Amino acid sequence: MSKRQVAMVMDLNKCLGCQTCTVACKRLWTKREGMSHMYWNTVNTQPGTGTPHNWEQMGGGFKDGMAQKGHRPSVEEFGKAWDFNHKEVAFGGKPDAVLAPKGDNPGRGPNWDEDIGGGDYPNSHYFYLPRICNHCTHPACQEACPRKAISKREDNGIVLIDEDHCNGYRFCQEACPYKKIYYNELEEVSQKCIFCFPRIDEGVTTACSRQCPGRVRFVGYLDDPEGPIHKLVHQHKVALPLHAEYGTQPNVFYVPPLSPPRIDDEGNATDEARIPTEYLISLFGPRVPEVLEKIKHERERSQRGETSELMDLLISRKWLDMFGPFTKHPREVATSQIKFYKKPPGPGDARPAPQGGQDPLGRPGVVLKGERP
Ligand code: SF4
Ligand code: SF4
Ligand code: SF4
C-alpha cells in the first residue's frame, strides 16, 4: 500500500455529458501514433452498455481475494473514432455536401448507447457516468502483469505502466474489471490514464478536472482532513465507489444522482425516484438510499437558509477549493520542471533500452523509443 492516496470524487448530479473532460485528456495525452482509439476518460449514458461495449460483463478483478478470469476487450468493443469527409465538405467544390462519417458502415463510435437511457415516457431517465482508471488500492492490472511493469507509486498511489518494461502481453487488460487499459499496437505496449501525474507532482490538478465546466470533479488526498475528498468520502460519507464488489478498492468515488419523481398512470408525481434506486445500488452499492436521503435533507436545510457544509462543498462556489493541494495554474509550471516516472530497476527487464530521451512535454511513456532525441 502506498503512503498516501490521491483520489477523485465525481458528483453525478452535475455532469452535463459534454465530454470536455474526454477531449482535455485526449488532447493532452493520447495524440501519439497508435492511440487514436484511446479515450482514457470516457463519459457514458446510464443505463447503457458503456465503453467498452458491455464492459460490466467482461470479468476480471477479485472475488473473495481470488483473481477472476477476464475478457480482453477488442478495439471494436472500445469503439473506433469515425473518419469524416472533412475534405469533401471543405474543399470538394460541392455546395450540397454534408458532414458524414466515411464508408457505408462506420461501426460504433467510442460512446455506446449515447443518451438512450432507460424507462418509458413519462418515466424515461438517464444520467452520465464519467470514468477514468480508478488507481485502485489493490490493482488487478498490477497483479496480473508478469513483467512487473505496472506499479503503484509510494508517494501518491497513482498506478502507472512503465512502457519500457511492458512487453504487450495484455494480461492487465483481462484483469482490470473496469476495462480501463488500452493496447497500442504500433508501440506494442499497454497504456492507460496516468492521473496526470506530471501535473499532480507540480501541484496542478488533472486536465479532466480542471477543464470540467460542470464542476463535477474533486481531486485531493484521501487522508487530508481539510481537503474535499476526505470530507466527501469519509466525513459526510456521500461519495461511493463504482462496483466495489470487483474487489480492487477503487479510488474514484461518485456522488449518486438524485432524480425527479416518477409519474403515475394519472399523471401525478409519486414519492418514488425516476432513476430506479435498485439500479443505482447495482452500481454504487447498498448505501445509495442513505446517501440520497442525506443529500435531500441537506438540500432542504440549505433551501431554508440554514448552513450546510455538504451543500457548500457540492455546489463548489470557489472552484479552486475542489482541488485540495493541486491548485496551481499549469502555466506556473515550466515544462522543463516536469519530472518523469521511471519504475525503479527490478528483475526481468530484458527489453532493450530505447533510443529516445525523456519526453519534455510530459506525455505518457517513460521514454519515447527514439521519437525524440
Ligand atoms: Fe488497474 Fe483497472 Fe484499477 Fe486502473 S481501474 S488501477 S487499470 S485495475
Ligand atoms: Fe486523462 Fe489525466 Fe483525467 Fe487520467 S486524470 S483521464 S490522464 S486527464
Ligand atoms: Fe462535461 Fe465535466 Fe461531465 Fe466531463 S465530467 S462530461 S467535463 S460535465
CSV table of C-alpha atoms and ligand atoms in Angstrom, one decimal:
chain,number,residue,atom,x,y,z
A,1,MET,CA,0.0,0.0,0.0
A,2,SER,CA,1.2,3.5,-0.8
A,3,LYS,CA,1.9,6.1,1.9
A,4,ARG,CA,-0.8,8.4,0.6
A,5,GLN,CA,-3.6,8.1,-2.0
A,6,VAL,CA,-4.6,10.8,-4.4
A,7,ALA,CA,-8.3,10.3,-5.4
A,8,MET,CA,-11.1,11.8,-7.3
A,9,VAL,CA,-14.8,12.3,-6.4
A,10,MET,CA,-17.3,12.9,-9.2
A,11,ASP,CA,-20.7,14.5,-8.4
A,12,LEU,CA,-23.1,12.9,-10.9
A,13,ASN,CA,-25.7,15.5,-10.1
A,14,LYS,CA,-23.7,18.0,-12.1
A,15,CYS,CA,-22.3,16.1,-15.1
A,16,LEU,CA,-23.6,17.5,-18.3
A,17,GLY,CA,-22.2,14.8,-20.6
A,18,CYS,CA,-20.4,17.4,-22.5
A,19,GLN,CA,-17.2,15.3,-23.0
A,20,THR,CA,-14.9,18.3,-22.3
A,21,CYS,CA,-13.0,16.0,-19.9
A,22,THR,CA,-12.6,13.4,-22.6
A,23,VAL,CA,-11.3,16.0,-25.1
A,24,ALA,CA,-9.0,17.5,-22.5
A,25,CYS,CA,-7.4,14.2,-21.8
A,26,LYS,CA,-7.3,13.2,-25.5
A,27,ARG,CA,-5.5,16.5,-26.4
A,28,LEU,CA,-3.0,16.2,-23.7
A,29,TRP,CA,-2.1,12.5,-23.5
A,30,THR,CA,-3.3,10.3,-26.4
A,31,LYS,CA,-2.2,12.0,-29.6
A,32,ARG,CA,0.7,9.7,-30.3
A,33,GLU,CA,0.7,7.1,-33.0
A,34,GLY,CA,-1.4,4.0,-32.2
A,35,MET,CA,-3.5,5.9,-29.7
A,36,SER,CA,-6.4,7.1,-31.9
A,37,HIS,CA,-8.8,4.6,-30.4
A,38,MET,CA,-7.9,5.6,-26.8
A,39,TYR,CA,-10.1,7.6,-24.6
A,40,TRP,CA,-8.6,7.3,-21.1
A,41,ASN,CA,-11.6,9.3,-19.9
A,42,THR,CA,-15.0,8.2,-21.1
A,43,VAL,CA,-18.4,9.6,-20.3
A,44,ASN,CA,-21.3,7.2,-20.9
A,45,THR,CA,-25.0,7.4,-20.6
A,46,GLN,CA,-26.5,5.2,-17.9
A,47,PRO,CA,-28.4,2.9,-18.1
A,48,GLY,CA,-26.3,1.7,-21.0
A,49,THR,CA,-23.7,-0.7,-22.1
A,50,GLY,CA,-20.8,1.7,-21.6
A,51,THR,CA,-17.3,1.8,-23.1
A,52,PRO,CA,-16.0,-0.8,-24.0
A,53,HIS,CA,-19.3,-2.3,-25.0
A,54,ASN,CA,-20.8,-4.4,-22.1
A,55,TRP,CA,-17.7,-3.8,-20.0
A,56,GLU,CA,-19.5,-4.8,-16.8
A,57,GLN,CA,-19.9,-8.3,-18.2
A,58,MET,CA,-16.2,-8.8,-19.0
A,59,GLY,CA,-14.9,-10.1,-15.8
A,60,GLY,CA,-11.6,-9.6,-14.1
A,61,GLY,CA,-11.0,-8.2,-10.6
A,62,PHE,CA,-11.2,-10.3,-7.5
A,63,LYS,CA,-13.8,-12.4,-5.7
A,64,ASP,CA,-13.1,-13.5,-2.1
A,65,GLY,CA,-9.5,-12.4,-2.7
A,66,MET,CA,-9.1,-14.6,-5.8
A,67,ALA,CA,-8.3,-13.2,-9.2
A,68,GLN,CA,-11.1,-13.6,-11.7
A,69,LYS,CA,-10.8,-14.6,-15.3
A,70,GLY,CA,-11.5,-11.6,-17.6
A,71,HIS,CA,-12.2,-10.8,-21.2
A,72,ARG,CA,-9.7,-8.7,-23.2
A,73,PRO,CA,-11.8,-6.0,-25.0
A,74,SER,CA,-11.1,-5.6,-28.7
A,75,VAL,CA,-10.7,-2.3,-30.5
A,76,GLU,CA,-14.2,-2.7,-31.9
A,77,GLU,CA,-15.6,-3.2,-28.5
A,78,PHE,CA,-14.0,0.0,-27.3
A,79,GLY,CA,-15.3,1.7,-30.5
A,80,LYS,CA,-13.2,3.4,-33.1
A,81,ALA,CA,-13.2,7.1,-33.7
A,82,TRP,CA,-15.0,7.8,-37.0
A,83,ASP,CA,-13.4,9.2,-40.1
A,84,PHE,CA,-15.3,12.1,-41.5
A,85,ASN,CA,-15.4,13.6,-45.0
A,86,HIS,CA,-14.0,16.9,-43.9
A,87,LYS,CA,-12.0,17.4,-47.2
A,88,GLU,CA,-15.1,16.8,-49.4
A,89,VAL,CA,-17.2,19.3,-47.4
A,90,ALA,CA,-14.5,22.0,-47.1
A,91,PHE,CA,-12.6,21.7,-50.4
A,92,GLY,CA,-14.7,19.3,-52.7
A,93,GLY,CA,-16.5,22.1,-54.5
A,94,LYS,CA,-19.9,20.5,-53.8
A,95,PRO,CA,-22.1,23.0,-52.1
A,96,ASP,CA,-24.6,20.3,-51.1
A,97,ALA,CA,-22.0,18.1,-49.4
A,98,VAL,CA,-22.8,17.4,-45.7
A,99,LEU,CA,-20.5,16.3,-43.0
A,100,ALA,CA,-20.9,12.5,-42.6
A,101,PRO,CA,-18.8,9.5,-41.5
A,102,LYS,CA,-16.8,7.9,-44.3
A,103,GLY,CA,-18.0,4.5,-45.5
A,104,ASP,CA,-21.4,2.8,-45.5
A,105,ASN,CA,-20.9,1.3,-42.1
A,106,PRO,CA,-18.5,3.2,-39.9
A,107,GLY,CA,-19.2,1.0,-36.9
A,108,ARG,CA,-19.8,2.1,-33.4
A,109,GLY,CA,-18.0,5.1,-32.0
A,110,PRO,CA,-16.4,5.1,-28.6
A,111,ASN,CA,-19.6,6.2,-26.8
A,112,TRP,CA,-22.1,3.4,-26.9
A,113,ASP,CA,-25.8,3.9,-26.4
A,114,GLU,CA,-25.4,7.7,-26.1
A,115,ASP,CA,-28.5,9.3,-24.5
A,116,ILE,CA,-30.7,6.3,-24.9
A,117,GLY,CA,-31.1,5.7,-21.2
A,118,GLY,CA,-33.9,3.6,-19.6
A,119,GLY,CA,-37.6,3.6,-18.8
A,120,ASP,CA,-40.6,4.7,-20.9
A,121,TYR,CA,-42.2,8.1,-21.2
A,122,PRO,CA,-43.1,9.8,-19.0
A,123,ASN,CA,-40.6,8.0,-16.7
A,124,SER,CA,-37.7,7.8,-19.1
A,125,HIS,CA,-34.4,8.7,-17.4
A,126,TYR,CA,-30.7,8.8,-17.8
A,127,PHE,CA,-27.6,10.3,-16.3
A,128,TYR,CA,-23.9,10.5,-17.2
A,129,LEU,CA,-21.2,8.4,-15.8
A,130,PRO,CA,-17.6,9.7,-16.4
A,131,ARG,CA,-14.9,7.0,-15.9
A,132,ILE,CA,-11.1,7.0,-15.7
A,133,CYS,CA,-8.7,4.4,-14.3
A,134,ASN,CA,-9.5,4.1,-10.6
A,135,HIS,CA,-5.9,3.9,-9.4
A,136,CYS,CA,-7.0,1.1,-7.2
A,137,THR,CA,-5.5,0.2,-3.8
A,138,HIS,CA,-5.5,-3.4,-4.9
A,139,PRO,CA,-4.9,-3.1,-8.7
A,140,ALA,CA,-5.8,-6.3,-10.6
A,141,CYS,CA,-3.8,-5.0,-13.5
A,142,GLN,CA,-0.6,-4.8,-11.4
A,143,GLU,CA,-1.1,-8.3,-10.0
A,144,ALA,CA,-1.6,-9.8,-13.5
A,145,CYS,CA,1.5,-8.3,-15.1
A,146,PRO,CA,4.2,-11.0,-15.4
A,147,ARG,CA,6.8,-8.3,-16.3
A,148,LYS,CA,6.1,-6.2,-13.2
A,149,ALA,CA,5.7,-3.3,-15.5
A,150,ILE,CA,2.8,-1.9,-13.5
A,151,SER,CA,3.4,-0.2,-10.2
A,152,LYS,CA,1.7,1.9,-7.7
A,153,ARG,CA,3.5,5.0,-6.6
A,154,GLU,CA,4.5,5.1,-3.0
A,155,ASP,CA,4.0,8.8,-2.6
A,156,ASN,CA,0.5,9.2,-4.1
A,157,GLY,CA,-0.9,5.8,-5.1
A,158,ILE,CA,-1.1,6.6,-8.8
A,159,VAL,CA,-0.9,3.3,-10.8
A,160,LEU,CA,1.4,3.6,-13.8
A,161,ILE,CA,2.6,1.3,-16.6
A,162,ASP,CA,6.3,1.6,-17.3
A,163,GLU,CA,6.3,1.3,-21.1
A,164,ASP,CA,10.0,0.5,-21.0
A,165,HIS,CA,9.2,-2.7,-19.1
A,166,CYS,CA,5.8,-3.6,-20.8
A,167,ASN,CA,6.0,-6.4,-23.4
A,168,GLY,CA,2.4,-6.1,-24.6
A,169,TYR,CA,1.1,-9.3,-23.1
A,170,ARG,CA,-2.1,-7.6,-22.2
A,171,PHE,CA,-2.9,-9.7,-19.1
A,172,CYS,CA,-3.6,-6.3,-17.5
A,173,GLN,CA,-6.5,-5.7,-20.0
A,174,GLU,CA,-8.0,-9.0,-19.0
A,175,ALA,CA,-7.5,-8.4,-15.3
A,176,CYS,CA,-8.8,-4.9,-15.0
A,177,PRO,CA,-12.6,-5.2,-14.2
A,178,TYR,CA,-13.2,-1.6,-15.2
A,179,LYS,CA,-11.6,-2.3,-18.7
A,180,LYS,CA,-9.6,0.9,-18.5
A,181,ILE,CA,-6.5,-0.3,-20.2
A,182,TYR,CA,-5.8,0.2,-24.0
A,183,TYR,CA,-3.3,-1.5,-26.2
A,184,ASN,CA,-1.1,0.5,-28.6
A,185,GLU,CA,-0.5,-1.9,-31.5
A,186,LEU,CA,2.2,0.3,-33.0
A,187,GLU,CA,4.3,0.7,-29.9
A,188,GLU,CA,3.3,-2.8,-28.6
A,189,VAL,CA,2.6,-1.5,-25.1
A,190,SER,CA,-0.5,-1.2,-22.9
A,191,GLN,CA,-1.5,2.4,-21.9
A,192,LYS,CA,-4.0,4.0,-19.6
A,193,CYS,CA,-4.9,7.0,-17.6
A,194,ILE,CA,-1.9,8.3,-15.6
A,195,PHE,CA,-3.9,10.6,-13.3
A,196,CYS,CA,-1.9,13.4,-15.0
A,197,PHE,CA,1.0,12.6,-12.6
A,198,PRO,CA,3.4,15.1,-14.1
A,199,ARG,CA,0.8,17.8,-13.2
A,200,ILE,CA,0.0,16.3,-9.8
A,201,ASP,CA,3.7,16.3,-9.0
A,202,GLU,CA,3.9,20.0,-9.6
A,203,GLY,CA,0.7,20.9,-7.7
A,204,VAL,CA,-1.6,21.2,-10.8
A,205,THR,CA,-4.8,19.2,-10.8
A,206,THR,CA,-5.7,16.8,-13.6
A,207,ALA,CA,-6.7,18.1,-17.0
A,208,CYS,CA,-10.1,16.4,-16.9
A,209,SER,CA,-11.0,18.0,-13.6
A,210,ARG,CA,-9.6,21.5,-14.4
A,211,GLN,CA,-11.4,21.7,-17.7
A,212,CYS,CA,-14.8,20.4,-16.4
A,213,PRO,CA,-17.4,23.1,-16.9
A,214,GLY,CA,-19.9,21.3,-14.6
A,215,ARG,CA,-17.5,21.4,-11.6
A,216,VAL,CA,-18.1,17.7,-11.3
A,217,ARG,CA,-14.6,16.5,-10.3
A,218,PHE,CA,-12.9,16.9,-6.9
A,219,VAL,CA,-9.3,15.9,-6.5
A,220,GLY,CA,-7.2,15.5,-3.4
A,221,TYR,CA,-5.7,13.1,-0.9
A,222,LEU,CA,-7.9,10.7,0.9
A,223,ASP,CA,-6.2,11.4,4.2
A,224,ASP,CA,-6.3,15.2,4.1
A,225,PRO,CA,-9.0,16.2,6.6
A,226,GLU,CA,-9.1,19.7,5.1
A,227,GLY,CA,-9.4,18.5,1.5
A,228,PRO,CA,-12.6,17.8,-0.4
A,229,ILE,CA,-12.0,14.1,-0.9
A,230,HIS,CA,-11.7,13.3,2.7
A,231,LYS,CA,-14.8,15.4,3.5
A,232,LEU,CA,-17.0,13.8,0.8
A,233,VAL,CA,-15.8,10.2,1.3
A,234,HIS,CA,-15.0,9.9,5.0
A,235,GLN,CA,-16.7,12.8,6.8
A,236,HIS,CA,-20.0,13.2,5.0
A,237,LYS,CA,-19.8,9.7,3.5
A,238,VAL,CA,-21.7,10.7,0.3
A,239,ALA,CA,-19.2,9.5,-2.3
A,240,LEU,CA,-19.3,5.8,-3.1
A,241,PRO,CA,-17.0,3.6,-5.2
A,242,LEU,CA,-18.3,2.1,-8.5
A,243,HIS,CA,-18.7,-1.7,-8.4
A,244,ALA,CA,-16.8,-2.1,-5.1
A,245,GLU,CA,-17.7,-5.8,-5.5
A,246,TYR,CA,-15.0,-6.1,-8.1
A,247,GLY,CA,-12.5,-6.2,-5.2
A,248,THR,CA,-9.8,-3.8,-6.4
A,249,GLN,CA,-10.6,-1.0,-3.9
A,250,PRO,CA,-11.1,1.8,-6.5
A,251,ASN,CA,-10.0,5.4,-5.6
A,252,VAL,CA,-12.5,7.2,-7.8
A,253,PHE,CA,-15.8,7.9,-5.9
A,254,TYR,CA,-19.2,9.0,-7.1
A,255,VAL,CA,-22.0,11.1,-5.5
A,256,PRO,CA,-25.0,9.3,-6.8
A,257,PRO,CA,-27.6,11.2,-8.8
A,258,LEU,CA,-31.0,12.4,-7.5
A,259,SER,CA,-33.8,12.3,-10.0
A,260,PRO,CA,-37.3,13.8,-10.5
A,261,PRO,CA,-40.3,11.9,-9.1
A,262,ARG,CA,-41.9,9.0,-11.1
A,263,ILE,CA,-45.2,9.9,-12.7
A,264,ASP,CA,-48.1,7.5,-12.1
A,265,ASP,CA,-50.8,6.5,-14.6
A,266,GLU,CA,-52.9,9.5,-13.7
A,267,GLY,CA,-50.0,11.8,-14.4
A,268,ASN,CA,-49.3,12.6,-10.8
A,269,ALA,CA,-45.9,12.8,-9.2
A,270,THR,CA,-45.2,9.9,-6.8
A,271,ASP,CA,-42.7,9.6,-3.9
A,272,GLU,CA,-40.6,7.3,-6.0
A,273,ALA,CA,-37.4,8.4,-7.7
A,274,ARG,CA,-37.4,8.2,-11.5
A,275,ILE,CA,-34.0,6.6,-11.7
A,276,PRO,CA,-34.7,3.2,-10.0
A,277,THR,CA,-32.8,3.0,-6.7
A,278,GLU,CA,-32.1,-0.7,-7.3
A,279,TYR,CA,-30.2,0.3,-10.5
A,280,LEU,CA,-28.1,2.8,-8.6
A,281,ILE,CA,-27.5,0.2,-5.9
A,282,SER,CA,-26.3,-2.2,-8.6
A,283,LEU,CA,-23.6,0.4,-9.5
A,284,PHE,CA,-22.7,2.1,-6.2
A,285,GLY,CA,-23.7,-0.4,-3.5
A,286,PRO,CA,-26.2,-0.7,-0.7
A,287,ARG,CA,-25.5,2.8,0.9
A,288,VAL,CA,-27.2,4.6,-2.1
A,289,PRO,CA,-30.6,5.2,-0.4
A,290,GLU,CA,-29.0,6.6,2.8
A,291,VAL,CA,-26.7,8.9,0.7
A,292,LEU,CA,-29.6,10.2,-1.4
A,293,GLU,CA,-31.6,10.9,1.7
A,294,LYS,CA,-28.7,12.8,3.2
A,295,ILE,CA,-28.3,14.9,0.2
A,296,LYS,CA,-32.0,15.7,0.0
A,297,HIS,CA,-32.0,16.6,3.7
A,298,GLU,CA,-29.0,18.9,3.4
A,299,ARG,CA,-30.5,20.5,0.3
A,300,GLU,CA,-33.7,21.3,2.2
A,301,ARG,CA,-31.7,22.8,5.1
A,302,SER,CA,-29.9,24.9,2.6
A,303,GLN,CA,-33.2,26.0,1.0
A,304,ARG,CA,-34.4,27.1,4.4
A,305,GLY,CA,-31.4,29.3,4.7
A,306,GLU,CA,-29.5,27.1,7.2
A,307,THR,CA,-25.8,26.4,6.8
A,308,SER,CA,-24.9,23.1,5.1
A,309,GLU,CA,-21.2,22.4,4.7
A,310,LEU,CA,-22.1,19.5,2.5
A,311,MET,CA,-24.2,21.6,0.1
A,312,ASP,CA,-21.5,24.3,0.0
A,313,LEU,CA,-18.9,21.7,-0.9
A,314,LEU,CA,-21.0,20.1,-3.6
A,315,ILE,CA,-22.0,23.5,-5.1
A,316,SER,CA,-18.3,24.4,-5.3
A,317,ARG,CA,-18.7,28.2,-5.5
A,318,LYS,CA,-15.0,28.5,-5.1
A,319,TRP,CA,-13.7,26.5,-8.0
A,320,LEU,CA,-10.1,26.0,-6.7
A,321,ASP,CA,-11.4,24.6,-3.4
A,322,MET,CA,-12.3,21.4,-5.4
A,323,PHE,CA,-8.7,20.5,-6.0
A,324,GLY,CA,-7.2,20.2,-2.5
A,325,PRO,CA,-3.4,21.0,-2.7
A,326,PHE,CA,-3.4,20.9,-6.5
A,327,THR,CA,-4.5,24.5,-7.2
A,328,LYS,CA,-1.5,25.8,-9.3
A,329,HIS,CA,-2.2,27.0,-12.8
A,330,PRO,CA,-0.5,24.8,-15.5
A,331,ARG,CA,1.2,28.0,-16.8
A,332,GLU,CA,3.0,28.3,-13.4
A,333,VAL,CA,4.9,25.1,-14.1
A,334,ALA,CA,7.6,25.2,-16.7
A,335,THR,CA,7.6,22.0,-18.8
A,336,SER,CA,11.4,21.7,-18.0
A,337,GLN,CA,10.4,21.1,-14.4
A,338,ILE,CA,8.2,18.1,-15.2
A,339,LYS,CA,9.8,15.0,-13.8
A,340,PHE,CA,9.1,11.7,-15.5
A,341,TYR,CA,8.2,8.5,-13.9
A,342,LYS,CA,10.6,5.7,-14.1
A,343,LYS,CA,10.0,2.4,-12.4
A,344,PRO,CA,12.8,1.5,-10.0
A,345,PRO,CA,15.1,-1.1,-11.6
A,346,GLY,CA,13.8,-4.6,-11.0
A,347,PRO,CA,14.3,-8.2,-12.1
A,348,GLY,CA,13.1,-9.3,-15.5
A,349,ASP,CA,13.8,-6.2,-17.6
A,350,ALA,CA,15.1,-7.7,-20.8
A,351,ARG,CA,13.7,-5.1,-23.1
A,352,PRO,CA,16.5,-3.2,-24.9
A,353,ALA,CA,17.0,0.3,-23.9
A,354,PRO,CA,15.1,2.7,-26.2
A,355,GLN,CA,17.0,5.2,-28.2
A,356,GLY,CA,14.9,8.3,-27.4
A,357,GLY,CA,15.0,10.7,-24.5
A,358,GLN,CA,12.6,11.6,-21.8
A,359,ASP,CA,9.7,13.5,-23.2
A,360,PRO,CA,9.9,17.1,-22.1
A,361,LEU,CA,6.2,17.7,-22.8
A,362,GLY,CA,5.3,15.2,-20.2
A,363,ARG,CA,3.4,12.8,-22.4
A,364,PRO,CA,2.9,9.3,-21.1
A,365,GLY,CA,5.5,6.6,-21.8
A,366,VAL,CA,8.7,6.8,-19.9
A,367,VAL,CA,10.9,7.0,-23.0
A,368,LEU,CA,9.7,7.5,-26.5
A,369,LYS,CA,11.7,5.0,-28.4
A,370,GLY,CA,13.7,7.4,-30.5
A,371,GLU,CA,10.8,9.6,-31.3
A,372,ARG,CA,12.6,12.5,-29.6
A,373,PRO,CA,16.4,12.6,-29.5
B,1,SF4,FE1,-5.7,-1.2,-12.8
B,1,SF4,FE2,-8.1,-1.1,-13.8
B,1,SF4,FE3,-7.7,-0.5,-11.2
B,1,SF4,FE4,-6.9,1.2,-13.2
B,1,SF4,S1,-9.0,0.6,-12.7
B,1,SF4,S2,-5.7,0.5,-11.3
B,1,SF4,S3,-6.3,-0.3,-14.8
B,1,SF4,S4,-7.4,-2.5,-12.1
B,2,SF4,FE1,-6.7,11.8,-18.6
B,2,SF4,FE2,-5.4,12.9,-16.6
B,2,SF4,FE3,-8.0,12.6,-16.5
B,2,SF4,FE4,-6.5,10.4,-16.4
B,2,SF4,S1,-6.6,12.1,-14.8
B,2,SF4,S2,-8.4,10.7,-17.6
B,2,SF4,S3,-4.8,11.1,-17.7
B,2,SF4,S4,-6.9,13.9,-17.9
B,3,SF4,FE1,-18.5,17.5,-19.0
B,3,SF4,FE2,-17.4,17.6,-16.6
B,3,SF4,FE3,-19.3,15.7,-17.2
B,3,SF4,FE4,-16.8,15.6,-18.2
B,3,SF4,S1,-17.4,15.4,-16.1
B,3,SF4,S2,-18.8,15.3,-19.3
B,3,SF4,S3,-16.4,17.8,-18.5
B,3,SF4,S4,-19.6,18.0,-17.1
